[in-house]
Amino acid sequence: MRVELTGGLLGSWQRRNRVATIPHVITELRKAGNLENLRRLADPSVGPYRGRYPFLDTDLYKTLEGLAYEVGREDAPAGAREFFDEVVALLEEAQAEDGYLNSYFQDPDQPKQPWSDLGWGHELYNLGHLIQAAVAANRRLGDDRLLTISRKFTDLVVRKYGEHGEEVVDGHPEVEMALVELYRETGNADYLTQARLFVDRRGQGKLKHTIFPGEYFQDHVPFRELPSVIGHAVRMAYLAAGATDVYLETGDQTLLAALERLWDDMVATKLYLTGGLGSRHSDEAIGDRYELPSERAYAETCAAIATMQWAWRMFVATGKASYLDVYETVLYNAYAVGLSADGTAFFYDNPLQRRPDHEQRSGAEDGGELLRRAWFGCPCCPPNIVRWMSELQDQVAVARDDVLYVGVYADARITAGDLAISVSTDYPWDGEITLTVENAPAEERTIALRIPAWATEATLALPGAEDETPAPADEGWVAVRRTFVPGDVVRLTLPMAPRAHGSHPYLDATRGAIAVARGPLVYCVEQQDVDAPVDDLLLTPSAVSTAIARQREDHLVLELTAGVAPEPPAELYPVITGASKQSAVQEVPATFVPYFLWGNRQALAMRVWLRTEREG
């Protein structure tokens, strides 16, 4: 099937990616020396290896994957084709005779040898991103140069670490889902077997752990025995996505059972309201159950992408709309917040609160901008954003048998065999989605539309009907089955009343607080939009329910009335006597903005969660 985004918010994100983000990332990659790291393998006079990490080639691979979707377009980004061809040529020249390719370990000045540090060397992680770029280029451009390079490297890995080789795993999962995709592209069963082996070997004592224990690498127990999502957040979600791919190709029910259990536990106890994953800065890790501090949320942008990859695969595996509910939350919040409105600056970590005196930095780096930054010493997130933006249309709909599942709503044209529809909507700002049939077979077909969990009282208007009727959802889907004809119109309406969210009583960081959402969007308040300190604001559910949505530039803000708490005590830990009741001493108008748009103005205070003003 084929999906093309034709407009709306997601379409505008893709245009911004082409016009601003891709040219910016190409410029930064050149400045950072990623191309020189490859070039110096043939010409050491270029200078020493630039950068402190052995996985910087992946920033090129992720960018190439995104470019594979863009360079063939009439409005391709400036310089994109030249960059693509230049990097591919450098990779062809740099690859060793046996297929090995890694500019860090091939560098003659590096003390480490290839394959000497699988815990931190990221060599198979590098290969994974190379494969994904190669498959994208082969499918989208009919260009098999990267596929030839990646297969030569993969065949080396199969010889070295396959069924008859050393039983090892990489410290950073990612290659597993890439190997499955390479199997799908080539039909070579060795690649699927290798992916299965890497999943099955994890937790079997095959990896030498340094700096962090096995839990960090999801390597302390076999995957199927993991009690919960744990350790480095990106590693965890990439591993789970790869394991889901292995299940999809093998039908291994023990894998699916583990994946469903891990997913359910994550959503119930370890995922931020925004869909962010990972609460610990020290090791970029998922914390304990209910350990979700707002101001210290790490919620790395790459972890958001990894969570979406896992969510989409779980939807494909099960057909359950609940996975797409989480996907959508991540897409519009934890992922989207990682990129500035102009497309040229990034968040690495994505907190849900900024204190007035906080200097927002990213990772272990000091200096630089107080909010988003143009680049990082570990720049894994910007190229990851590039590739995911280019691929958004791939996660809109799925055709299975004679059913077309439309799971993500955006202006789009969808073609599934002999059924073609166009989707028109102002989602996520508005909940009306109109589908117009452009082409249809003479037989019955089903169009299944997702009803998000937050969308109560959704309605549906069928072809030929003027009035809308309730759209009862069956496990998150409403199905329209009929013999469609060109011109038929189906209209789904999802009411978008503002919602007040509380949190589980075990979640200490936000116990008794309220957050604001509308549709799939989480909202926050920035100091610029209220005439009282955001730390002193109080909210009630009734204030949220009566909030008014108003247009501001190209987005909707929520206007509501917040209370202002009395002046706090001077003591850090005052003695409390009698009953304590939090009530406002005055009220102020407050404007809440979509969380993904915070941090595009001055570096001032921000909050997603606000204290509750007790009512009654």
XYZ file of C-alpha atoms in Angstrom:
616
model
C 0.000 0.000 0.000
C 1.002 3.634 -0.353
C 0.361 6.623 1.908
C 1.236 10.230 1.138
C 0.828 13.066 3.621
C -0.807 15.942 1.781
C -1.097 18.643 4.441
C -2.075 19.320 8.026
C 0.271 19.263 10.995
C 2.154 16.109 10.014
C 2.496 17.350 6.434
C 3.863 20.662 7.703
C 6.353 18.772 9.865
C 7.595 16.919 6.809
C 7.936 20.162 4.842
C 9.888 21.698 7.707
C 12.083 18.609 7.744
C 12.897 19.089 4.057
C 13.312 22.854 4.149
C 15.059 23.360 7.484
C 16.041 20.282 9.499
C 17.748 18.207 6.807
C 19.918 21.080 5.492
C 20.798 21.966 9.093
C 21.749 18.380 9.970
C 23.859 18.017 6.829
C 25.708 21.215 7.733
C 26.313 20.034 11.303
C 27.521 16.603 10.190
C 30.051 18.248 7.907
C 31.191 20.592 10.685
C 31.452 17.737 13.186
C 33.796 15.754 10.937
C 31.677 12.646 10.347
C 32.619 12.541 6.685
C 36.299 13.152 7.449
C 36.278 10.173 9.805
C 35.529 7.987 6.789
C 37.731 9.931 4.412
C 40.835 9.618 6.604
C 40.788 5.826 6.345
C 42.115 6.266 2.820
C 43.958 9.524 3.504
C 45.314 9.904 7.070
C 46.485 13.434 6.248
C 42.845 14.517 6.667
C 43.505 14.643 10.403
C 42.641 12.636 13.519
C 39.330 10.969 14.265
C 36.858 13.608 15.370
C 34.458 12.901 18.197
C 34.629 10.860 21.382
C 32.236 8.038 20.485
C 32.630 4.906 18.343
C 29.112 5.121 16.895
C 29.194 8.441 15.049
C 28.792 6.696 11.698
C 25.178 6.063 12.706
C 24.454 9.779 12.476
C 25.287 9.514 8.791
C 23.234 6.319 8.408
C 20.135 7.760 10.059
C 20.410 10.835 7.873
C 20.799 8.685 4.751
C 17.683 6.742 5.746
C 15.710 9.965 5.898
C 17.219 11.200 2.635
C 16.144 8.007 0.889
C 12.582 9.297 1.298
C 13.405 12.812 0.174
C 16.003 12.966 -2.608
C 13.635 11.613 -5.234
C 11.052 14.351 -4.633
C 10.661 17.431 -6.807
C 11.080 19.571 -3.689
C 14.054 17.593 -2.352
C 16.164 19.404 0.264
C 18.958 21.540 -1.124
C 22.204 19.587 -1.373
C 20.557 16.348 -0.239
C 21.322 14.269 -3.332
C 24.947 15.417 -3.413
C 25.362 14.581 0.274
C 23.736 11.183 -0.184
C 25.998 10.235 -3.083
C 29.102 11.585 -1.365
C 28.541 9.536 1.791
C 27.699 6.358 -0.124
C 30.919 6.712 -2.125
C 32.933 7.181 1.086
C 31.358 4.062 2.597
C 32.147 2.008 -0.485
C 35.767 3.097 -0.281
C 36.075 2.642 3.483
C 34.617 -0.865 3.743
C 37.204 -3.544 4.484
C 37.651 -6.557 2.267
C 35.882 -8.847 4.733
C 32.895 -6.456 4.930
C 33.733 -4.736 8.214
C 32.848 -1.047 8.355
C 33.320 1.330 11.285
C 35.355 4.506 10.984
C 36.289 4.463 14.668
C 37.642 0.921 14.941
C 39.199 0.991 11.467
C 41.105 4.146 12.388
C 44.804 3.226 12.633
C 45.289 5.567 15.599
C 42.637 3.940 17.794
C 43.992 1.625 20.499
C 40.927 -0.644 20.374
C 40.600 -3.338 17.759
C 37.391 -4.332 15.959
C 35.095 -6.564 18.005
C 37.200 -6.015 21.137
C 34.516 -4.147 23.129
C 31.043 -5.372 22.235
C 29.646 -3.850 25.417
C 30.392 -0.272 24.365
C 31.694 -0.500 20.800
C 28.265 -0.309 19.192
C 29.523 -2.116 16.079
C 26.311 -4.084 15.576
C 24.245 -1.037 16.503
C 26.094 0.758 13.697
C 25.314 -2.102 11.337
C 21.642 -1.911 12.249
C 21.343 1.706 11.207
C 23.339 1.013 8.035
C 20.905 -1.771 7.123
C 17.882 0.440 7.733
C 19.319 3.141 5.485
C 20.117 0.520 2.848
C 16.629 -0.972 2.843
C 15.071 2.494 2.609
C 17.302 3.441 -0.330
C 16.580 0.198 -2.152
C 12.816 0.490 -1.677
C 12.389 4.196 -2.236
C 15.082 4.958 -4.789
C 15.848 1.626 -6.401
C 19.446 2.297 -5.334
C 21.145 -0.893 -4.116
C 24.583 0.490 -3.343
C 23.982 0.680 0.396
C 22.275 -2.698 0.293
C 25.417 -4.225 -1.200
C 27.559 -2.612 1.507
C 25.253 -3.651 4.347
C 24.889 -7.233 3.130
C 28.639 -7.643 2.928
C 28.946 -6.451 6.541
C 25.983 -8.572 7.650
C 27.381 -11.691 6.017
C 30.557 -11.156 8.034
C 28.478 -10.970 11.207
C 26.605 -14.159 10.301
C 29.897 -15.984 9.752
C 31.377 -14.641 12.962
C 28.386 -14.671 15.320
C 25.823 -16.932 13.651
C 24.656 -20.419 14.573
C 28.171 -21.827 14.250
C 30.061 -18.786 15.511
C 30.721 -17.030 18.811
C 27.652 -16.640 21.022
C 27.710 -12.915 21.683
C 25.387 -9.899 21.690
C 25.959 -6.179 21.218
C 25.791 -3.804 24.159
C 23.256 -1.634 22.334
C 20.310 -3.471 20.734
C 19.134 -2.155 17.359
C 20.494 -4.595 14.840
C 17.743 -7.104 15.646
C 14.930 -5.213 13.922
C 17.275 -4.225 11.080
C 18.205 -7.866 10.440
C 14.544 -8.826 10.216
C 13.953 -6.016 7.728
C 16.948 -7.161 5.694
C 15.464 -10.660 5.665
C 12.175 -9.210 4.389
C 14.003 -7.318 1.682
C 16.289 -10.119 0.488
C 14.628 -13.369 1.546
C 17.888 -14.577 3.121
C 16.783 -16.635 6.132
C 20.246 -16.335 7.722
C 19.406 -12.735 8.617
C 16.204 -13.707 10.426
C 18.046 -16.471 12.240
C 20.710 -13.990 13.340
C 18.075 -11.617 14.707
C 16.480 -14.458 16.664
C 19.840 -15.526 18.035
C 20.646 -12.035 19.288
C 17.285 -11.830 21.084
C 17.605 -15.313 22.587
C 21.227 -14.864 23.700
C 20.577 -11.719 25.716
C 20.604 -12.450 29.428
C 22.659 -15.631 28.938
C 25.967 -14.203 30.172
C 27.258 -13.545 26.641
C 28.126 -9.864 27.204
C 30.983 -8.486 29.283
C 29.553 -5.731 31.483
C 31.620 -2.705 32.430
C 30.631 0.600 34.068
C 26.985 -0.481 34.439
C 25.516 -3.845 35.519
C 23.579 -6.247 33.365
C 20.237 -4.552 34.046
C 21.421 -1.499 32.095
C 21.888 -3.699 29.000
C 18.727 -5.803 29.570
C 21.231 -8.624 29.968
C 20.748 -9.839 33.541
C 18.015 -12.375 32.687
C 16.750 -13.805 29.371
C 14.420 -11.490 27.490
C 11.329 -13.619 28.127
C 12.001 -13.446 31.867
C 12.405 -9.686 32.178
C 10.128 -8.602 35.034
C 9.660 -5.118 33.619
C 11.102 -2.703 31.091
C 14.426 -1.791 32.616
C 17.820 -0.203 32.054
C 18.854 2.193 29.304
C 15.565 3.371 27.796
C 16.598 3.430 24.141
C 18.269 0.039 24.375
C 15.164 -1.437 26.027
C 12.680 -0.167 23.444
C 14.923 -1.055 20.491
C 15.342 -4.575 21.870
C 11.592 -4.953 22.345
C 10.920 -3.655 18.827
C 13.401 -6.163 17.426
C 11.868 -8.981 19.441
C 8.444 -8.005 18.079
C 9.803 -8.233 14.551
C 11.168 -11.696 15.306
C 7.739 -12.715 16.593
C 6.061 -11.348 13.461
C 8.228 -13.579 11.266
C 8.413 -16.690 13.464
C 5.112 -16.717 15.335
C 6.937 -17.492 18.598
C 4.123 -17.107 21.143
C 6.531 -17.027 24.087
C 7.971 -13.814 22.671
C 4.548 -12.243 22.193
C 3.518 -13.111 25.743
C 6.657 -11.450 27.120
C 6.208 -8.409 24.891
C 2.587 -7.894 25.932
C 3.475 -8.253 29.602
C 6.378 -5.816 29.358
C 4.324 -3.298 27.377
C 1.410 -3.381 29.793
C 3.690 -2.890 32.778
C 5.450 0.020 31.063
C 2.211 1.820 30.230
C 0.786 1.232 33.707
C 3.825 2.243 35.756
C 6.760 3.720 33.812
C 5.553 5.980 31.016
C 5.199 9.725 31.398
C 1.891 11.401 30.543
C 3.646 12.733 27.422
C 4.699 9.226 26.383
C 8.273 9.904 27.434
C 10.299 6.893 28.588
C 13.230 7.096 30.996
C 13.377 8.954 34.294
C 17.077 8.802 35.165
C 19.810 11.086 33.853
C 22.665 9.113 35.409
C 22.381 6.188 33.006
C 19.657 7.380 30.601
C 17.563 4.683 32.177
C 14.017 3.674 32.959
C 13.516 4.016 36.692
C 11.488 2.010 39.168
C 7.757 1.670 38.851
C 6.113 5.066 39.473
C 9.498 6.804 39.513
C 8.484 9.646 37.197
C 9.828 13.006 38.412
C 8.755 15.937 36.259
C 11.770 18.238 36.446
C 14.238 15.352 36.174
C 12.453 13.477 33.402
C 15.112 12.322 30.963
C 12.637 11.052 28.363
C 15.273 11.136 25.629
C 14.029 11.994 22.164
C 15.573 8.785 20.793
C 13.627 6.827 23.418
C 10.421 8.396 22.101
C 11.259 7.179 18.595
C 12.141 3.730 19.925
C 8.846 3.559 21.842
C 6.921 4.445 18.669
C 8.791 1.737 16.757
C 7.794 -0.803 19.389
C 4.200 0.482 19.560
C 3.682 0.272 15.810
C 5.038 -3.262 15.659
C 2.797 -4.356 18.536
C -0.190 -2.929 16.679
C 0.798 -4.841 13.551
C 1.254 -7.990 15.644
C -2.068 -7.799 17.470
C -4.324 -5.324 15.676
C -5.059 -3.645 19.025
C -5.828 0.070 18.843
C -4.441 0.643 22.344
C -0.898 0.439 20.977
C -1.694 3.240 18.545
C -3.128 5.313 21.391
C 0.314 5.241 22.984
C 2.019 5.757 19.622
C -0.052 8.887 19.067
C 0.664 10.251 22.545
C 4.392 9.840 21.967
C 4.216 11.295 18.453
C 2.527 14.556 19.427
C 4.287 15.055 22.735
C 7.478 13.215 23.729
C 8.749 13.068 20.143
C 7.535 16.389 18.755
C 8.929 18.381 21.670
C 12.458 17.320 20.716
C 12.544 19.735 17.759
C 12.203 23.508 17.757
C 9.429 25.274 15.881
C 11.913 26.393 13.213
C 13.347 22.895 12.803
C 16.978 23.710 13.583
C 17.403 23.150 17.337
C 16.831 20.127 19.535
C 16.127 18.809 22.989
C 18.043 15.686 23.979
C 16.117 15.165 27.215
C 12.533 16.310 27.647
C 11.463 17.274 31.181
C 7.884 18.075 32.131
C 8.914 20.995 34.325
C 11.428 23.806 34.240
C 12.112 25.642 37.461
C 12.619 29.429 37.352
C 16.302 29.215 38.284
C 17.184 26.185 36.191
C 19.784 26.267 33.429
C 18.496 23.694 30.974
C 21.361 21.623 29.647
C 21.492 18.327 27.835
C 23.336 15.227 28.910
C 26.764 15.805 30.420
C 27.470 18.927 28.361
C 27.837 22.381 29.820
C 27.653 25.719 28.033
C 25.515 26.349 24.998
C 21.922 27.443 24.778
C 19.652 27.348 27.818
C 16.930 25.553 25.889
C 17.232 23.651 22.624
C 20.655 23.307 21.047
C 21.819 23.220 17.440
C 23.932 20.059 17.965
C 25.396 17.781 20.620
C 28.651 15.972 21.304
C 26.502 12.818 21.185
C 24.171 13.879 18.369
C 22.052 10.740 18.119
C 18.713 12.557 18.403
C 18.816 15.090 15.494
C 19.426 12.522 12.709
C 16.899 10.218 14.352
C 14.326 13.010 14.136
C 15.214 13.478 10.456
C 14.560 9.868 9.505
C 11.383 9.556 11.553
C 9.916 12.772 10.137
C 10.553 11.450 6.638
C 8.763 8.199 7.454
C 5.649 9.465 9.259
C 3.383 8.354 6.427
C 4.481 4.760 6.972
C 2.685 4.746 10.332
C -0.732 5.980 9.235
C -2.604 2.948 7.911
C -2.365 -0.810 7.373
C -4.173 -3.042 4.873
C -4.886 -6.595 5.934
C -7.015 -8.934 3.824
C -9.952 -6.744 2.749
C -9.721 -4.327 5.690
C -8.037 -0.935 5.602
C -7.123 0.188 9.122
C -6.672 3.947 9.445
C -4.921 4.412 12.773
C -3.311 7.865 12.660
C -5.309 10.823 11.386
C -3.752 13.343 9.034
C -4.361 14.911 5.645
C -3.362 12.003 3.454
C -3.964 9.981 0.328
C -4.108 6.238 1.010
C -4.000 3.561 -1.676
C -4.491 -0.073 -0.705
C -4.737 -2.182 -3.844
C -7.917 -1.204 -5.666
C -9.208 0.949 -2.794
C -8.024 4.555 -2.619
C -9.207 7.218 -0.190
C -8.264 10.753 0.718
C -8.341 11.948 4.312
C -9.060 15.556 5.186
C -8.763 16.816 8.748
C -7.337 19.535 10.962
C -6.340 16.899 13.516
C -5.002 17.161 16.225
C -6.517 20.640 16.600
C -9.955 19.485 15.480
C -11.640 16.102 15.802
C -13.492 15.954 12.491
C -12.002 13.476 10.025
C -13.463 13.200 6.531
C -12.622 10.249 4.286
C -13.532 10.420 0.611
C -13.397 7.324 -1.580
C -11.465 8.009 -4.790
C -11.384 4.488 -6.186
C -13.077 1.271 -5.085
C -13.587 -2.311 -6.264
C -16.967 -3.793 -7.022
C -16.766 -5.995 -3.911
C -17.305 -5.126 -0.265
C -14.429 -3.643 1.669
C -14.012 -2.569 5.279
C -12.536 0.715 6.438
C -11.723 0.523 10.158
C -11.196 3.792 12.012
C -9.468 4.078 15.376
C -11.417 5.630 18.235
C -8.791 6.927 20.702
C -9.349 5.987 24.338
C -9.851 9.653 25.258
C -12.558 10.139 22.598
C -15.874 9.586 24.355
C -19.120 10.054 22.410
C -17.499 9.783 18.976
C -19.945 9.953 16.082
C -19.964 8.642 12.532
C -21.718 9.765 9.350
C -21.904 7.155 6.590
C -22.167 7.691 2.819
C -25.557 9.091 1.870
C -26.458 10.028 5.455
C -26.724 13.618 6.608
C -26.862 12.902 10.334
C -24.118 11.509 12.501
C -24.799 8.567 14.793
C -22.837 7.241 17.787
C -19.733 5.313 16.764
C -19.451 2.447 19.241
C -15.896 1.156 19.264
C -15.028 -2.518 19.294
C -11.640 -2.666 21.044
C -10.845 0.819 19.782
C -12.091 0.406 16.188
C -15.269 1.325 14.390
C -15.651 -0.621 11.146
C -17.519 0.516 8.050
C -18.169 -2.379 5.667
C -19.912 -1.885 2.356
C -19.446 -1.801 -1.378
C -17.904 1.632 -1.710
C -18.153 3.748 -4.831
C -16.015 6.748 -5.808
C -17.334 9.852 -4.122
C -18.540 8.088 -0.963
C -17.815 10.127 2.143
C -17.338 8.810 5.694
C -17.078 11.402 8.439
C -15.793 10.600 11.926
C -16.088 13.194 14.689
C -14.000 12.880 17.860
C -15.106 15.380 20.524
C -12.112 17.241 21.944
C -13.128 18.616 25.310
C -10.208 19.687 27.523
C -9.380 17.031 30.125
C -7.902 17.171 33.607
C -5.562 14.253 34.347
C -4.517 13.122 37.770
C -1.844 10.544 38.562
C -1.595 7.256 40.425
C -1.226 7.713 44.216
C 2.104 5.831 44.115
C 3.504 8.411 41.718
C 4.913 10.673 44.412
C 6.199 13.397 42.097
C 2.725 14.373 40.868
C 0.444 13.054 43.617
C -2.507 15.393 43.985
C -1.546 17.462 40.936
C -3.449 18.086 37.697
C -2.293 18.092 34.084
C -4.226 19.422 31.106
C -4.824 17.637 27.802
C -7.028 18.028 24.761
C -7.275 15.325 22.140
C -3.866 13.657 21.832
C -2.040 16.772 23.033
C -0.670 17.383 26.515
C -0.571 21.075 27.431
C 1.718 23.050 29.708
C 1.929 26.577 31.061
C 4.989 28.751 30.446
C 5.781 31.764 32.589
C 5.323 34.036 29.568
C 1.602 33.250 29.548
C 0.500 33.997 33.101
C 0.932 36.971 35.483
C 1.778 34.877 38.511
C 4.639 32.467 39.239
C 3.808 29.139 37.608
C 4.978 27.382 40.777
C 2.145 29.109 42.679
C -0.661 28.235 40.265
C -3.545 26.057 41.405
C -5.948 24.163 39.157
C -9.321 22.514 39.568
C -10.943 19.962 37.281
C -13.812 22.382 36.692
C -11.402 25.110 35.569
C -9.943 22.682 33.032
C -13.315 21.476 31.776
C -14.384 25.064 31.031
C -11.131 26.024 29.283
C -11.547 27.739 25.935
C -9.523 26.715 22.889
C -8.313 29.699 20.884
C -6.187 30.054 17.782
C -2.658 31.387 18.238
C -0.635 31.518 15.046
C -0.745 27.964 13.666
C -1.853 26.158 16.814
C -4.518 26.142 19.510
C -3.921 27.302 23.053
C -6.196 26.723 26.037
C -7.331 29.713 28.070
C -8.534 29.069 31.593
C -8.653 30.584 35.044
C -6.118 29.395 37.601
C -5.885 30.070 41.272
C -2.802 31.515 42.931
C -1.686 29.914 46.183
C -0.902 31.967 49.297
C 2.693 32.948 49.812
C 4.573 29.819 50.842
C 6.275 29.550 54.233
C 9.912 30.489 54.531
C 10.849 27.159 56.125
C 11.728 24.231 53.911
C 9.983 21.837 56.297
C 7.417 23.788 58.370
C 5.518 22.184 61.227
C 1.908 21.442 60.285
C -0.878 21.731 62.828
C -4.549 21.002 62.244
C -6.190 20.360 58.936
C -4.356 21.688 55.912
C -6.327 22.944 52.935
C -4.845 24.451 49.815
C -7.004 27.273 48.486
C -6.411 30.207 46.195
C -6.148 33.780 47.430
C -6.775 35.169 43.955
C -7.438 34.058 40.389
C -5.540 34.835 37.212
C -6.102 34.050 33.538
C -3.585 31.503 32.238
C -2.856 30.356 28.710
C -1.691 26.779 28.225
C 0.306 25.860 25.119
C 0.864 22.432 23.559
C 3.740 20.768 25.396
C 5.565 20.102 22.128
C 5.841 23.865 21.550
C 7.315 24.868 24.884
C 10.837 26.264 24.934
C 10.634 28.262 21.711
C 10.712 31.605 23.514
C 12.641 32.815 26.557
C 14.100 30.269 28.936
C 11.555 30.747 31.719
C 9.647 28.444 34.048
C 7.294 25.768 32.675
C 4.991 23.170 34.188
C 2.860 20.316 32.914
C 1.605 19.317 36.385
C 0.089 21.947 38.694
C -1.072 21.759 42.277
C -4.743 21.184 42.936
C -6.981 23.799 44.442
C -9.366 21.795 46.548
C -13.000 22.341 45.661
C -15.981 22.285 48.006
